[in-house]
C-alpha atoms as a printed R data frame, in Angstrom:
   type eleno elety resid chain resno       x      y      z
1  ATOM     1    CA   MET     A     1   0.000  0.000  0.000
2  ATOM     2    CA   THR     A     2   1.247  3.457 -0.863
3  ATOM     3    CA   VAL     A     3   0.212  6.382  1.298
4  ATOM     4    CA   THR     A     4   0.653  9.976  0.157
5  ATOM     5    CA   LEU     A     5   0.453 12.575  2.881
6  ATOM     6    CA   PRO     A     6  -0.005 16.330  2.540
7  ATOM     7    CA   PRO     A     7   3.259 18.228  3.182
8  ATOM     8    CA   GLU     A     8   2.346 19.252  6.738
9  ATOM     9    CA   LEU     A     9   1.600 15.654  7.745
10 ATOM    10    CA   GLU     A    10   4.687 14.417  5.920
11 ATOM    11    CA   ALA     A    11   6.784 16.833  8.003
12 ATOM    12    CA   PHE     A    12   5.014 15.782 11.203
13 ATOM    13    CA   ASP     A    13   5.537 12.122 10.336
14 ATOM    14    CA   ALA     A    14   9.248 12.631  9.651
15 ATOM    15    CA   GLU     A    15   9.668 14.628 12.857
16 ATOM    16    CA   GLN     A    16   8.042 11.924 14.989
17 ATOM    17    CA   VAL     A    17  10.379  9.277 13.555
18 ATOM    18    CA   ASN     A    18  13.461 11.541 13.708
19 ATOM    19    CA   ILE     A    19  13.001 12.467 17.367
20 ATOM    20    CA   GLY     A    20  12.589  8.812 18.241
21 ATOM    21    CA   ASN     A    21   8.913  8.669 19.144
22 ATOM    22    CA   TYR     A    22   8.498  5.900 16.554
23 ATOM    23    CA   ASN     A    23  10.964  3.536 14.900
24 ATOM    24    CA   SER     A    24   9.471  3.880 11.429
25 ATOM    25    CA   ARG     A    25   6.751  5.501  9.358
26 ATOM    26    CA   GLU     A    26   4.887  2.183  9.468
27 ATOM    27    CA   GLU     A    27   4.904  2.175 13.272
28 ATOM    28    CA   TRP     A    28   3.688  5.794 13.331
29 ATOM    29    CA   LEU     A    29   0.935  5.100 10.790
30 ATOM    30    CA   ASN     A    30  -0.180  1.986 12.677
31 ATOM    31    CA   MET     A    31  -0.466  4.013 15.890
32 ATOM    32    CA   ALA     A    32  -2.381  6.773 14.086
33 ATOM    33    CA   LEU     A    33  -4.857  4.310 12.605
34 ATOM    34    CA   GLN     A    34  -5.320  2.516 15.936
35 ATOM    35    CA   SER     A    35  -5.926  5.882 17.613
36 ATOM    36    CA   GLN     A    36  -8.538  6.770 14.983
37 ATOM    37    CA   LYS     A    37 -10.228  3.402 15.454
38 ATOM    38    CA   THR     A    38 -10.403  3.992 19.218
39 ATOM    39    CA   TYR     A    39 -11.681  7.542 18.677
40 ATOM    40    CA   ASP     A    40 -14.404  6.305 16.307
41 ATOM    41    CA   LYS     A    41 -15.547  3.665 18.820
42 ATOM    42    CA   LYS     A    42 -15.683  6.203 21.645
43 ATOM    43    CA   LEU     A    43 -17.526  8.713 19.467
44 ATOM    44    CA   ALA     A    44 -20.087  6.067 18.461
45 ATOM    45    CA   TRP     A    45 -20.608  5.194 22.128
46 ATOM    46    CA   LEU     A    46 -20.979  8.881 23.024
47 ATOM    47    CA   LYS     A    47 -23.496  9.480 20.234
48 ATOM    48    CA   ALA     A    48 -25.532  6.472 21.376
49 ATOM    49    CA   ALA     A    49 -25.444  7.645 25.004
50 ATOM    50    CA   ILE     A    50 -26.524 11.149 24.007
51 ATOM    51    CA   GLN     A    51 -29.317  9.752 21.846
52 ATOM    52    CA   GLU     A    52 -30.469  7.552 24.724
53 ATOM    53    CA   GLY     A    53 -30.571 10.621 26.949
54 ATOM    54    CA   LEU     A    54 -32.453 12.625 24.334
55 ATOM    55    CA   ASP     A    55 -34.926  9.780 23.856
56 ATOM    56    CA   SER     A    56 -35.620  9.762 27.592
57 ATOM    57    CA   ILE     A    57 -36.683 13.421 27.546
58 ATOM    58    CA   THR     A    58 -40.391 13.889 27.118
59 ATOM    59    CA   GLY     A    59 -42.615 16.717 25.979
60 ATOM    60    CA   ASP     A    60 -41.409 20.295 25.729
61 ATOM    61    CA   GLU     A    61 -38.135 19.541 27.539
62 ATOM    62    CA   LYS     A    62 -36.611 18.395 24.238
63 ATOM    63    CA   GLU     A    63 -35.219 21.556 22.643
64 ATOM    64    CA   PHE     A    64 -32.729 20.137 20.113
65 ATOM    65    CA   SER     A    65 -32.051 17.106 17.955
66 ATOM    66    CA   MET     A    66 -29.107 14.730 18.025
67 ATOM    67    CA   GLN     A    67 -27.949 16.191 14.697
68 ATOM    68    CA   GLU     A    68 -28.033 19.732 16.089
69 ATOM    69    CA   LEU     A    69 -26.127 18.653 19.190
70 ATOM    70    CA   MET     A    70 -23.436 16.848 17.171
71 ATOM    71    CA   GLU     A    71 -23.039 19.857 14.865
72 ATOM    72    CA   GLU     A    72 -22.556 22.090 17.904
73 ATOM    73    CA   ILE     A    73 -20.021 19.697 19.457
74 ATOM    74    CA   GLU     A    74 -18.072 19.408 16.192
75 ATOM    75    CA   ALA     A    75 -18.111 23.194 15.719
76 ATOM    76    CA   ASP     A    76 -16.777 23.649 19.255
77 ATOM    77    CA   ALA     A    77 -14.078 21.057 18.543
78 ATOM    78    CA   GLY     A    78 -13.036 22.893 15.379
79 ATOM    79    CA   ARG     A    79 -14.069 20.173 12.959
């Protein structure tokens, strides 16, 4: 598999290997992908927990949708 990174990530990748945080680009990429996998699992759990909470609200208490909440969270996180 060939991976092409944008220049800023290429520089970050090289720096991480050069300063000794990782032994190779492959090790760095493996860690990055594992971190993303963990992040995705946690985000899915969080979305489900939020939805469960929203579903438990009845009547006029419910002022926003799951989609609106996620958009607000992602905007706050700079995504």
